[in-house]
PDB file of C-alpha atoms in Angstrom:
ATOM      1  CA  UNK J   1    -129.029 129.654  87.665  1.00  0.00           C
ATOM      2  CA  UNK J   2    -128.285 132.510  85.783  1.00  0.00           C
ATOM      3  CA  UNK J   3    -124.635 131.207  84.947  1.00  0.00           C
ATOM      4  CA  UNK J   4    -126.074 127.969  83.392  1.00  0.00           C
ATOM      5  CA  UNK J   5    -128.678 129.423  81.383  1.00  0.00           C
ATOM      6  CA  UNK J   6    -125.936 131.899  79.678  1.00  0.00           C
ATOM      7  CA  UNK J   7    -123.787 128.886  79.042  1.00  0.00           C
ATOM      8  CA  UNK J   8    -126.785 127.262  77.061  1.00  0.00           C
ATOM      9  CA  UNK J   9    -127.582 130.043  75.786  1.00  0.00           C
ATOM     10  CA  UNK J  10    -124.267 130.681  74.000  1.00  0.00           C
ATOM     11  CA  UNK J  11    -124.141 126.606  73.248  1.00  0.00           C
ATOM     12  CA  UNK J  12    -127.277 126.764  70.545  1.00  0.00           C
ATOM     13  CA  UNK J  13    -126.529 130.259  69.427  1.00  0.00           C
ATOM     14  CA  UNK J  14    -122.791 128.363  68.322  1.00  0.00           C
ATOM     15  CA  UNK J  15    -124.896 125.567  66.502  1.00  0.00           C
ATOM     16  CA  UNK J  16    -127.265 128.027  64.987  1.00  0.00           C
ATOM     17  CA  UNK J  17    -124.117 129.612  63.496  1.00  0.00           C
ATOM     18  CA  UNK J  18    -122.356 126.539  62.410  1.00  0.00           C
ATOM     19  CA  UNK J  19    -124.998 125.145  60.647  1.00  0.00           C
ATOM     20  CA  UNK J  20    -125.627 127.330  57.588  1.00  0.00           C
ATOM     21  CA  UNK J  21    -121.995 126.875  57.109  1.00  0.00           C
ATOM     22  CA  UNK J  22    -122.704 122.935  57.306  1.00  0.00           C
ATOM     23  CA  UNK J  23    -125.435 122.977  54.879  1.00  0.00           C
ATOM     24  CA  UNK J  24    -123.373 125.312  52.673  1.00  0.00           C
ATOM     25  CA  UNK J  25    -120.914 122.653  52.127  1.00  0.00           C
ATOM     26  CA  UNK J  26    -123.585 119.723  51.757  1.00  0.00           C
ATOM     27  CA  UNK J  27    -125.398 121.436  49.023  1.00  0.00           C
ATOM     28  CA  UNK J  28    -121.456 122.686  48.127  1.00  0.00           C
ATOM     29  CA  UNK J  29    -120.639 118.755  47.540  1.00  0.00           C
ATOM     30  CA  UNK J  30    -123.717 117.800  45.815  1.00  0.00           C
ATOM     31  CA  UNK J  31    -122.634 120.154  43.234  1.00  0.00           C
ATOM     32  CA  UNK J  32    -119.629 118.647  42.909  1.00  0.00           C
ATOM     33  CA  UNK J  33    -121.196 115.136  42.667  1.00  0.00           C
ATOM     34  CA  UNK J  34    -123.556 116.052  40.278  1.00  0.00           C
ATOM     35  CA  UNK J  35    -121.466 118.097  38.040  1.00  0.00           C
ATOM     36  CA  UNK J  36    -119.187 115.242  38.172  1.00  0.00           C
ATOM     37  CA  UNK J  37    -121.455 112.267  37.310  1.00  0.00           C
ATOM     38  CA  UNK J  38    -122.800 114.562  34.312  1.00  0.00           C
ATOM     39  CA  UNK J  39    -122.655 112.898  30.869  1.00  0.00           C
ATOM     40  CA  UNK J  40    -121.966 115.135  28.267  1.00  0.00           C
ATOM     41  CA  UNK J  41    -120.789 112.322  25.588  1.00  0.00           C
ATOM     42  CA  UNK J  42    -122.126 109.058  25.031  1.00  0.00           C
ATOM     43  CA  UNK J  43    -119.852 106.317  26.012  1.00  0.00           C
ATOM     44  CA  UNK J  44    -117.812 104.058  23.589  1.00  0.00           C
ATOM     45  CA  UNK J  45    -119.263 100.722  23.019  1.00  0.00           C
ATOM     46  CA  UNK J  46    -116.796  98.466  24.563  1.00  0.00           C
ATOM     47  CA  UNK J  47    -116.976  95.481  21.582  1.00  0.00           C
ATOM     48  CA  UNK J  48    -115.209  98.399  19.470  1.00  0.00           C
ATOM     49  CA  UNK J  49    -111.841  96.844  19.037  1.00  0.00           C
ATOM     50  CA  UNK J  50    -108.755  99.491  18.161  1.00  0.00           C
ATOM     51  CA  UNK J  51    -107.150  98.771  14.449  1.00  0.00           C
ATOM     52  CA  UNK J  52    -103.907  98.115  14.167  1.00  0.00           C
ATOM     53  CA  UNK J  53    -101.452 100.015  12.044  1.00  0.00           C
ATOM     54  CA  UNK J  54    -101.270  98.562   8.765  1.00  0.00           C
ATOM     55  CA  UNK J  55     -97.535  97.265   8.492  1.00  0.00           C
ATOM     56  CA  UNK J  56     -97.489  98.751   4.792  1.00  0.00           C
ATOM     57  CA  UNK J  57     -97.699 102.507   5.969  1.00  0.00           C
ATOM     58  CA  UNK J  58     -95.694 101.482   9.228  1.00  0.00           C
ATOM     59  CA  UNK J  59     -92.380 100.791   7.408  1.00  0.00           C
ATOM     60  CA  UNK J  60     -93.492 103.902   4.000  1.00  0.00           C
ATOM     61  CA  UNK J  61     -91.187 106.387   5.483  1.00  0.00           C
ATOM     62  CA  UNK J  62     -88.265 103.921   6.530  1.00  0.00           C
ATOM     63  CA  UNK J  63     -88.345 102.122   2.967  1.00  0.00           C
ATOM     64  CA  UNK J  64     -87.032 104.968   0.862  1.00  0.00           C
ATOM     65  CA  UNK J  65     -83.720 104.964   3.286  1.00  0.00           C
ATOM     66  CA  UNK J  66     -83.482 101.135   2.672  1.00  0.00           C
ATOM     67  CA  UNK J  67     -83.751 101.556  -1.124  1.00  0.00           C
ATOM     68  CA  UNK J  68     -80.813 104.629  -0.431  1.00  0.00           C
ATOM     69  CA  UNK J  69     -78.701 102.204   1.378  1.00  0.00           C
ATOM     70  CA  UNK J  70     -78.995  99.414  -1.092  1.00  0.00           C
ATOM     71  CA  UNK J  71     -78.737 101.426  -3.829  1.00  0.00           C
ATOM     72  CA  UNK J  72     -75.225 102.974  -2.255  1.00  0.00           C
ATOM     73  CA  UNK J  73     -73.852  99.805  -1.589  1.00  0.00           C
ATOM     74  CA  UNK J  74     -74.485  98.451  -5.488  1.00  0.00           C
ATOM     75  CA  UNK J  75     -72.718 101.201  -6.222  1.00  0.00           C
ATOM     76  CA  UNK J  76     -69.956 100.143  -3.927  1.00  0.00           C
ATOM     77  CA  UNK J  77     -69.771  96.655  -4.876  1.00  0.00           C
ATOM     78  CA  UNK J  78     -71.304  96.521  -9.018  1.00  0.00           C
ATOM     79  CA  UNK J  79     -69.027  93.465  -9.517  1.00  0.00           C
ATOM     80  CA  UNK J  80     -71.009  91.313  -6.519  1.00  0.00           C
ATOM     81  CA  UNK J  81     -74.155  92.361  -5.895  1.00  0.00           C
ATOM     82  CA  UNK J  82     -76.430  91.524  -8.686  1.00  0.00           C
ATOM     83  CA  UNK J  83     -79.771  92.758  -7.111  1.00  0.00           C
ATOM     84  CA  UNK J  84     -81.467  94.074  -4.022  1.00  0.00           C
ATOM     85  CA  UNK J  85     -84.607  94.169  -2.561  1.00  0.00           C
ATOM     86  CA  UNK J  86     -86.670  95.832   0.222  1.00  0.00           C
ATOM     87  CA  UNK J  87     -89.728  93.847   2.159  1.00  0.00           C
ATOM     88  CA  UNK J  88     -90.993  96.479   4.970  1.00  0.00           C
ATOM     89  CA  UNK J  89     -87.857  96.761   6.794  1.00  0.00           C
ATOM     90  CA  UNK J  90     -86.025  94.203   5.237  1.00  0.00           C
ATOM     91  CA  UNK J  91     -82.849  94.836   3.422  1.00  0.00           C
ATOM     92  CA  UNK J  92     -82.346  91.997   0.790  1.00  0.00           C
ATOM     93  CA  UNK J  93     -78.862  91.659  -1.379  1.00  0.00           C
ATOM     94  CA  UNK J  94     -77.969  89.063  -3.876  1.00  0.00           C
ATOM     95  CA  UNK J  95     -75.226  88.022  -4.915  1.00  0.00           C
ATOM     96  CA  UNK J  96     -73.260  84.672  -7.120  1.00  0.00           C
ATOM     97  CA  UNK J  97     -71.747  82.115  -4.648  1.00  0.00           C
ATOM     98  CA  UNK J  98     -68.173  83.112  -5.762  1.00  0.00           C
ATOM     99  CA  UNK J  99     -68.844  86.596  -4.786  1.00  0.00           C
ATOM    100  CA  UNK J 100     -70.054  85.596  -0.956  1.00  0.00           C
ATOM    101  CA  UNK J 101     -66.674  85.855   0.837  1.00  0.00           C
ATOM    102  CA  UNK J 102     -65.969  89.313  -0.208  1.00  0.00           C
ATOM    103  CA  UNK J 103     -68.995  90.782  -0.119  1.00  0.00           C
ATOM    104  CA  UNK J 104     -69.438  89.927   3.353  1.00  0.00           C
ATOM    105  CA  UNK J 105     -66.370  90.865   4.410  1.00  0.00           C
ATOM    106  CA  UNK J 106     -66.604  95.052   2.923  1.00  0.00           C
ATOM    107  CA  UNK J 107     -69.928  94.604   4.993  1.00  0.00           C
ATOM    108  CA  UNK J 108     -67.696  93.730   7.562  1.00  0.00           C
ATOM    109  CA  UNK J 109     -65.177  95.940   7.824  1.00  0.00           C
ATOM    110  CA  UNK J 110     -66.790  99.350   6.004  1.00  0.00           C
ATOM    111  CA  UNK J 111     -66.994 101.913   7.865  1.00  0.00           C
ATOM    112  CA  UNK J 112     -70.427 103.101   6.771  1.00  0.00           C
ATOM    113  CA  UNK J 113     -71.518  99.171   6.874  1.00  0.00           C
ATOM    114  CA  UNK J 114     -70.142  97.462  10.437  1.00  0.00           C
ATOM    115  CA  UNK J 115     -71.692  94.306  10.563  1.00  0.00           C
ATOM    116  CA  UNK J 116     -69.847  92.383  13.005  1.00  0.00           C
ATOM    117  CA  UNK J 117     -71.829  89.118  13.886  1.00  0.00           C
ATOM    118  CA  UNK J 118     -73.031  86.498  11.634  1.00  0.00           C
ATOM    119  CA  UNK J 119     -77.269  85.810  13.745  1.00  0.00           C
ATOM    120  CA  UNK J 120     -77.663  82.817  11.470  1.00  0.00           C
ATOM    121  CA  UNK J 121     -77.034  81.034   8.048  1.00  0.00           C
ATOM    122  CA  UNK J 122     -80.332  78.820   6.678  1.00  0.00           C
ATOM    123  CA  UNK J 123     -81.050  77.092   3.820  1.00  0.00           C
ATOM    124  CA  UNK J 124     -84.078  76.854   1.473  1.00  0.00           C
ATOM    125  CA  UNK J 125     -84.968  74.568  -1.364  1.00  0.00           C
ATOM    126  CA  UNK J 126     -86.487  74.985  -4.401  1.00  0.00           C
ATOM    127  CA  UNK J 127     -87.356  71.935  -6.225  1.00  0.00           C
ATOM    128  CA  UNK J 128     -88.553  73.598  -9.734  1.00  0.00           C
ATOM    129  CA  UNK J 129     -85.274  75.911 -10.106  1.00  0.00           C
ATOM    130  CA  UNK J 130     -82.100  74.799 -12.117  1.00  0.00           C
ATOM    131  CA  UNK J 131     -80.527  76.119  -8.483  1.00  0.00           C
ATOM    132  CA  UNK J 132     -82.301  74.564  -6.396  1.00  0.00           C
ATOM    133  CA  UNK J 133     -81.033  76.003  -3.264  1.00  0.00           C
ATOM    134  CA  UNK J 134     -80.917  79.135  -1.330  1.00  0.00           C
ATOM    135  CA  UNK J 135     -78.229  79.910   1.312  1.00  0.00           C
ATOM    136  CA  UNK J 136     -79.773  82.745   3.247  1.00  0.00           C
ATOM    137  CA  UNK J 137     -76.906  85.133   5.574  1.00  0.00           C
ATOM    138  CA  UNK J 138     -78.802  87.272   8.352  1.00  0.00           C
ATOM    139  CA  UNK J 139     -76.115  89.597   9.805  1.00  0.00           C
ATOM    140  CA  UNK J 140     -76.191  92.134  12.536  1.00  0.00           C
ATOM    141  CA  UNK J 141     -74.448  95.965  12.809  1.00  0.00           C
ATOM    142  CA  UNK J 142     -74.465  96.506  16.769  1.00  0.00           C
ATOM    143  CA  UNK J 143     -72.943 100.046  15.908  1.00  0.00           C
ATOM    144  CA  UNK J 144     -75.807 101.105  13.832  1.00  0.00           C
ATOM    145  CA  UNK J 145     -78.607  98.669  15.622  1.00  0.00           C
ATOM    146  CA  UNK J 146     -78.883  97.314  11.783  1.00  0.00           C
ATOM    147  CA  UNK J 147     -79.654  94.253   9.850  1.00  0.00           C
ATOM    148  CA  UNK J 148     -79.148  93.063   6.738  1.00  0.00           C
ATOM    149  CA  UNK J 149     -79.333  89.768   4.486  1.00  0.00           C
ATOM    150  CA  UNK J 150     -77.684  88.424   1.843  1.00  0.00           C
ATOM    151  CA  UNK J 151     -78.708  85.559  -0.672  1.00  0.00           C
ATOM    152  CA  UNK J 152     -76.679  83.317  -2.779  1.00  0.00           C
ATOM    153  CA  UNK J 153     -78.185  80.233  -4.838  1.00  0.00           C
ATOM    154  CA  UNK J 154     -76.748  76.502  -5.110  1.00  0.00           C
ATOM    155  CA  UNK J 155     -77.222  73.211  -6.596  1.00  0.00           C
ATOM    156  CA  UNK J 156     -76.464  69.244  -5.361  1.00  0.00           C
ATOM    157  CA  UNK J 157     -73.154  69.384  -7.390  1.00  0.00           C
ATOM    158  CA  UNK J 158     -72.187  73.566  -6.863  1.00  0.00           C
ATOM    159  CA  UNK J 159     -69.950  74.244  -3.711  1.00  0.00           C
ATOM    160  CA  UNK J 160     -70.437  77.678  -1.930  1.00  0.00           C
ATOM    161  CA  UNK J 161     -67.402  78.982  -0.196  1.00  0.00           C
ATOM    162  CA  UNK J 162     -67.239  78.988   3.319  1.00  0.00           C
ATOM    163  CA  UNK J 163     -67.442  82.247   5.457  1.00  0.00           C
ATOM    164  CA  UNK J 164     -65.769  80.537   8.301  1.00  0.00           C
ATOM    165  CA  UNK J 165     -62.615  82.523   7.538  1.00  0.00           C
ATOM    166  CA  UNK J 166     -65.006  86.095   7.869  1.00  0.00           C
ATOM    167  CA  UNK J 167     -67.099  84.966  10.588  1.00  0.00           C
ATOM    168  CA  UNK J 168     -65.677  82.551  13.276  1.00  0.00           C
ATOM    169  CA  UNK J 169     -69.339  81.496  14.424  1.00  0.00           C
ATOM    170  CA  UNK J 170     -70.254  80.790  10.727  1.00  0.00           C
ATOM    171  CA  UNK J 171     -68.695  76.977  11.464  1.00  0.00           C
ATOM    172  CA  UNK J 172     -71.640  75.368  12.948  1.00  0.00           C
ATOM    173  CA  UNK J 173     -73.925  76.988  10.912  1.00  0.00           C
ATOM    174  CA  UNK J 174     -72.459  75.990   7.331  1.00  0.00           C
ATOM    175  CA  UNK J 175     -72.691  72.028   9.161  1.00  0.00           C
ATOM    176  CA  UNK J 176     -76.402  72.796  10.067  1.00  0.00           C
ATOM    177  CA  UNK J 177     -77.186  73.521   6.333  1.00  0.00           C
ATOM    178  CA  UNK J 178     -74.836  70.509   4.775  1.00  0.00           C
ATOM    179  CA  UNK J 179     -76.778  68.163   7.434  1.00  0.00           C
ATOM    180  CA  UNK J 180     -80.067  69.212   6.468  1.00  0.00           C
ATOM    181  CA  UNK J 181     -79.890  70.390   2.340  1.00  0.00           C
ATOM    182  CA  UNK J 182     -76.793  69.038   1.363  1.00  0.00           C
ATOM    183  CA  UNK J 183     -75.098  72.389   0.342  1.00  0.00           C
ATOM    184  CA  UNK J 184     -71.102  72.011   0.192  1.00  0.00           C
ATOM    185  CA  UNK J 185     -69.022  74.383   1.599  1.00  0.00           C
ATOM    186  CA  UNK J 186     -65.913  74.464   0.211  1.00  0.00           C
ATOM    187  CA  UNK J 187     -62.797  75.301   2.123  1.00  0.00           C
ATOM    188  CA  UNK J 188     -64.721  74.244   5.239  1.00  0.00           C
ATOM    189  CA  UNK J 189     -62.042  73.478   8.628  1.00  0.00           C
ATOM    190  CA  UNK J 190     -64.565  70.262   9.765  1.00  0.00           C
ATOM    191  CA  UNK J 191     -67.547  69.990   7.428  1.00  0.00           C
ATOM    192  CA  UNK J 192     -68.986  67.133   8.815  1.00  0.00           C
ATOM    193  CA  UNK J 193     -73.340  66.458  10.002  1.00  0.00           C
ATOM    194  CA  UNK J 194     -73.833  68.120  13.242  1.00  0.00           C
ATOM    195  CA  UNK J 195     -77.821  67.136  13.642  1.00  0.00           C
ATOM    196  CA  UNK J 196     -78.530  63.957  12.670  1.00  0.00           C
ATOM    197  CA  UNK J 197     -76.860  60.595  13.679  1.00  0.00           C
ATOM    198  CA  UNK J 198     -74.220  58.730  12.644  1.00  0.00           C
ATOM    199  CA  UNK J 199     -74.379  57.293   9.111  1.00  0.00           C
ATOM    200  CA  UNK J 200     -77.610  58.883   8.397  1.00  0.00           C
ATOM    201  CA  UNK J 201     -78.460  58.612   4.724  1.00  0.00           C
ATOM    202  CA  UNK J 202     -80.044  61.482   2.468  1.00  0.00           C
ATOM    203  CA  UNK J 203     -80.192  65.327   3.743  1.00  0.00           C
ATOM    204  CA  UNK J 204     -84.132  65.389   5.629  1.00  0.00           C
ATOM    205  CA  UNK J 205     -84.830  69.031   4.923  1.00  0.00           C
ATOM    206  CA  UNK J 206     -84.649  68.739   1.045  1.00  0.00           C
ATOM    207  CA  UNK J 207     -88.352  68.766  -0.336  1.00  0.00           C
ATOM    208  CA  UNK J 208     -87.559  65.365  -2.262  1.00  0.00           C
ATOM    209  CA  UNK J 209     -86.953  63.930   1.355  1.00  0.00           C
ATOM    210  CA  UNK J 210     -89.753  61.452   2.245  1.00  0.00           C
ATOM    211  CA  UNK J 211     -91.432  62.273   5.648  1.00  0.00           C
ATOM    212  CA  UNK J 212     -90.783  58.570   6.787  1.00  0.00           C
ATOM    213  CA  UNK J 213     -87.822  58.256   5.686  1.00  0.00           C
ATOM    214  CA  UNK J 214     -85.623  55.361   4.526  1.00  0.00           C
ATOM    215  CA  UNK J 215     -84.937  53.616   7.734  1.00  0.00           C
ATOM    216  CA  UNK J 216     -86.367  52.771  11.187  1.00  0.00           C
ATOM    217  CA  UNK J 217     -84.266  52.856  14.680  1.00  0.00           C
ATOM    218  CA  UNK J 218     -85.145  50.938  16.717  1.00  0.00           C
ATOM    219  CA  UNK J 219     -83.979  48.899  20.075  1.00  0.00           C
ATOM    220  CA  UNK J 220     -83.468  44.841  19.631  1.00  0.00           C
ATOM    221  CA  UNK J 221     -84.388  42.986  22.574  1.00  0.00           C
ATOM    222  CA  UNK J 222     -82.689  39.891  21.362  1.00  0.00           C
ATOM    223  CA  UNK J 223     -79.703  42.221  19.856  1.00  0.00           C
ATOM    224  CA  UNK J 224     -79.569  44.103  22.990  1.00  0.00           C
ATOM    225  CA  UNK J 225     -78.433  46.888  20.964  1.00  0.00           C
ATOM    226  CA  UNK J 226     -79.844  49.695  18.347  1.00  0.00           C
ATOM    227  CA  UNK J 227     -80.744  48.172  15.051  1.00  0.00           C
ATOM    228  CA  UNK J 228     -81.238  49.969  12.079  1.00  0.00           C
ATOM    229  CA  UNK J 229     -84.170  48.503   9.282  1.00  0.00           C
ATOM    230  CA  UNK J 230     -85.401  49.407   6.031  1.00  0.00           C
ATOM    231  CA  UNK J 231     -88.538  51.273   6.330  1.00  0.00           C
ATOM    232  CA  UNK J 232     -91.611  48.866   5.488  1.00  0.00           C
ATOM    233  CA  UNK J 233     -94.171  51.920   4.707  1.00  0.00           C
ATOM    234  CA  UNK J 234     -94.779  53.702   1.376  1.00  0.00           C
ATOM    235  CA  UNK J 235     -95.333  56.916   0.731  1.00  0.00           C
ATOM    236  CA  UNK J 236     -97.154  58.304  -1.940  1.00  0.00           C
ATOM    237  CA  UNK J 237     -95.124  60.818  -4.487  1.00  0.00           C
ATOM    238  CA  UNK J 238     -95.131  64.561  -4.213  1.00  0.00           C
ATOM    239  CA  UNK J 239     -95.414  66.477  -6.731  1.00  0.00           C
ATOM    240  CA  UNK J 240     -93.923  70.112  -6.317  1.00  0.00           C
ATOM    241  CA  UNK J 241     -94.561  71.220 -10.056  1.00  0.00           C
ATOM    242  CA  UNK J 242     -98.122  72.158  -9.695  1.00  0.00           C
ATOM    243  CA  UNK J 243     -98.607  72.650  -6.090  1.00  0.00           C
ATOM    244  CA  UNK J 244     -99.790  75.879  -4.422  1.00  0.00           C
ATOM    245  CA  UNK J 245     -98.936  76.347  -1.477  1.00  0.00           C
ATOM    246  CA  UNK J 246    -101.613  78.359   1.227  1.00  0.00           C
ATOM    247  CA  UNK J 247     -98.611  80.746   2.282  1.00  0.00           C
ATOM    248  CA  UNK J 248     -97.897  82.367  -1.724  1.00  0.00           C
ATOM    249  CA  UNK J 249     -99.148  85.512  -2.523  1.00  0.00           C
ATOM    250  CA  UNK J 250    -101.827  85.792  -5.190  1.00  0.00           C
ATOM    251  CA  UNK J 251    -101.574  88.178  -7.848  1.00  0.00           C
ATOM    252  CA  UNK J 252     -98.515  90.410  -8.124  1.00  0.00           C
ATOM    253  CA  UNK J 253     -99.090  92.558  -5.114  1.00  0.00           C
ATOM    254  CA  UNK J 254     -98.965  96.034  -4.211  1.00  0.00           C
ATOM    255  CA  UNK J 255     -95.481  97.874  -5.557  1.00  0.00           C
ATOM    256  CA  UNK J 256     -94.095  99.743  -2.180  1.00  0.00           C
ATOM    257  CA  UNK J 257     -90.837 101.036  -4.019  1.00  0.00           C
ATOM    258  CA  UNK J 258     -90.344 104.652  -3.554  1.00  0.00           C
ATOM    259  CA  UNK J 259     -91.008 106.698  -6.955  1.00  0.00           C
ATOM    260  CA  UNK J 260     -87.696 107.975  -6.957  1.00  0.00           C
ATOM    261  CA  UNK J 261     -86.191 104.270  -7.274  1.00  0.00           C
ATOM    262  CA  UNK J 262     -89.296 103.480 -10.049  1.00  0.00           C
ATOM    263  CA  UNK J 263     -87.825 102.191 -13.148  1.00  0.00           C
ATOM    264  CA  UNK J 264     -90.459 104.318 -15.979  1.00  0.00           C
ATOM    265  CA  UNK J 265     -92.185 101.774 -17.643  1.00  0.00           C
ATOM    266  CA  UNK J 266     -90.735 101.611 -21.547  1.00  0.00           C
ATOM    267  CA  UNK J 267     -92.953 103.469 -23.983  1.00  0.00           C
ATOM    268  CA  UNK J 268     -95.073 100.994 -26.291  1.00  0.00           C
ATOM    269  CA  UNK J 269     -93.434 100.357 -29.632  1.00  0.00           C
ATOM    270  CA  UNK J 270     -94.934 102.443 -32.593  1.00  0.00           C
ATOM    271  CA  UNK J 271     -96.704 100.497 -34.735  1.00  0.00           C
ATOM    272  CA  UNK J 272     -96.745 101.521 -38.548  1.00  0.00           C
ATOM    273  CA  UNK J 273     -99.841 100.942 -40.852  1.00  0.00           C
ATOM    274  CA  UNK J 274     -99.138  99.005 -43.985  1.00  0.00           C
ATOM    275  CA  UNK J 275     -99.379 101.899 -46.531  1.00  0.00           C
ATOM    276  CA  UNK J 276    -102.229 100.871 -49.485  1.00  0.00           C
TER     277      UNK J 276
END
């Protein structure tokens, strides 16, 4: 009897000791908790949407190096490249058609330049200018991870030489822009439609172009073969003189050319009052 009530003994003076220690680390964790759960700023509202960065101050500190490189390679080539231009971080040069092959091949081969691969040719038109059409190169520098584009200007009856001879993939892109605008390219190895069908009339992309065009395909049951009809539908006449279109800017926009490349305005001619 007097072994079992020392071994009971000794069991609830162990509990008695253990629990302080339990409680410690109960009211230990409710701490915790509650420090945790504590709100010491109000939270944001979540309909508040994060602003973007506006693209103009995205591309500030890159345009002054675009205006650096343009400017250098005027200097390079005064004789070809009339203008350039920088749109965010968009290097722009233009130049006449006669001055395409060569300009494109020092931009080519220069050392400081190194653009290797032709991404695409396109075409534009522009019904109200004498030169009606733009021939747009978009080339690509996989040395410097660089692009650049160059701009030359046509008409229906002005051939622009081909670049086939500077750029092998060039070929099928100078047929794209024949097919669709009509731009010749002389010195072409097979300039021929790549796009449309065979003995399609007109060029489709020109903005003279009506959008049902001249003629209907169409399969003759009694023919048993692909016929080809004059179109029976009308379409009314589009005028390009006065139109605006929803994608021009209005006004003349915001100037983004660094101040060092800031042509000063001229000063105001001096005006001389008519003596009495």
């Amino acid at each position: 009897m007097s072994l079992s009530i020392k071994r009971a003994a000794s069991t609830a003076w162990t509990v008695a000791t253990r629990q302080p220690s339990n409680f410690s680390s109960l009211s230990a964790t409710g701490r915790f908790f509650h420090s945790s759960t504590k709100v010491s700023q109000p939270s944001a509202s979540p309909f508040a949407e994060p602003t973007g960065v506006n693209p103009a101050e995205k591309y500030k500190a890159l345009g002054e190096s675009l205006h650096s490189y343009g400017s250098y390679l005027t200097q390079c080539l005064p004789k070809y490249i009339q203008q350039f231009s920088v749109v965010k971080d968009e290097l722009t040069l233009y130049v006449a058609p006669q001055s395409i092959v060569p300009t494109l091949t020092f931009l080519r081969d220069h050392s400081n330049c190194q653009y290797k691969s032709v991404m695409d040719i396109a075409g534009v038109d522009y019904p109200t200018r004498s030169q009606r059409f733009e021939v747009v190169y978009n080339l690509l520098s996989h040395k410097f991870n660089s692009r650049i584009r160059v701009k030359t200007y046509a008409d229906e009856a002005t051939p622009v030489p081909s670049v086939v001879g500077v750029f092998r993939g060039a070929d099928w892109y100078e047929r794209e822009v024949w097919d669709l605008y009509g731009v010749f390219f002389s010195d072409h190895p097979d300039l021929r439609r790549i796009l449309t069908d065979y003995g399609f009339e007109g060029h489709p992309f020109r903005k003279d172009f009506p959008l049902t065009g001249y003629t209907e395909v169409r399969y003759d049951e009694e023919k048993k073969r692909v016929v080809y009809e004059p179109l029976q539908m009308t379409q009314a006449f589009r005028d390009f003189q006065d139109a605006l279109s929803p994608w021009e800017m209005v006004g003349h926009g915001k100037d983004s050319t660094p101040e060092s490349f800031k042509i000063p305005a001229p000063e105001p001619p001096k005006t001389e009052e008519p003596k009495k």
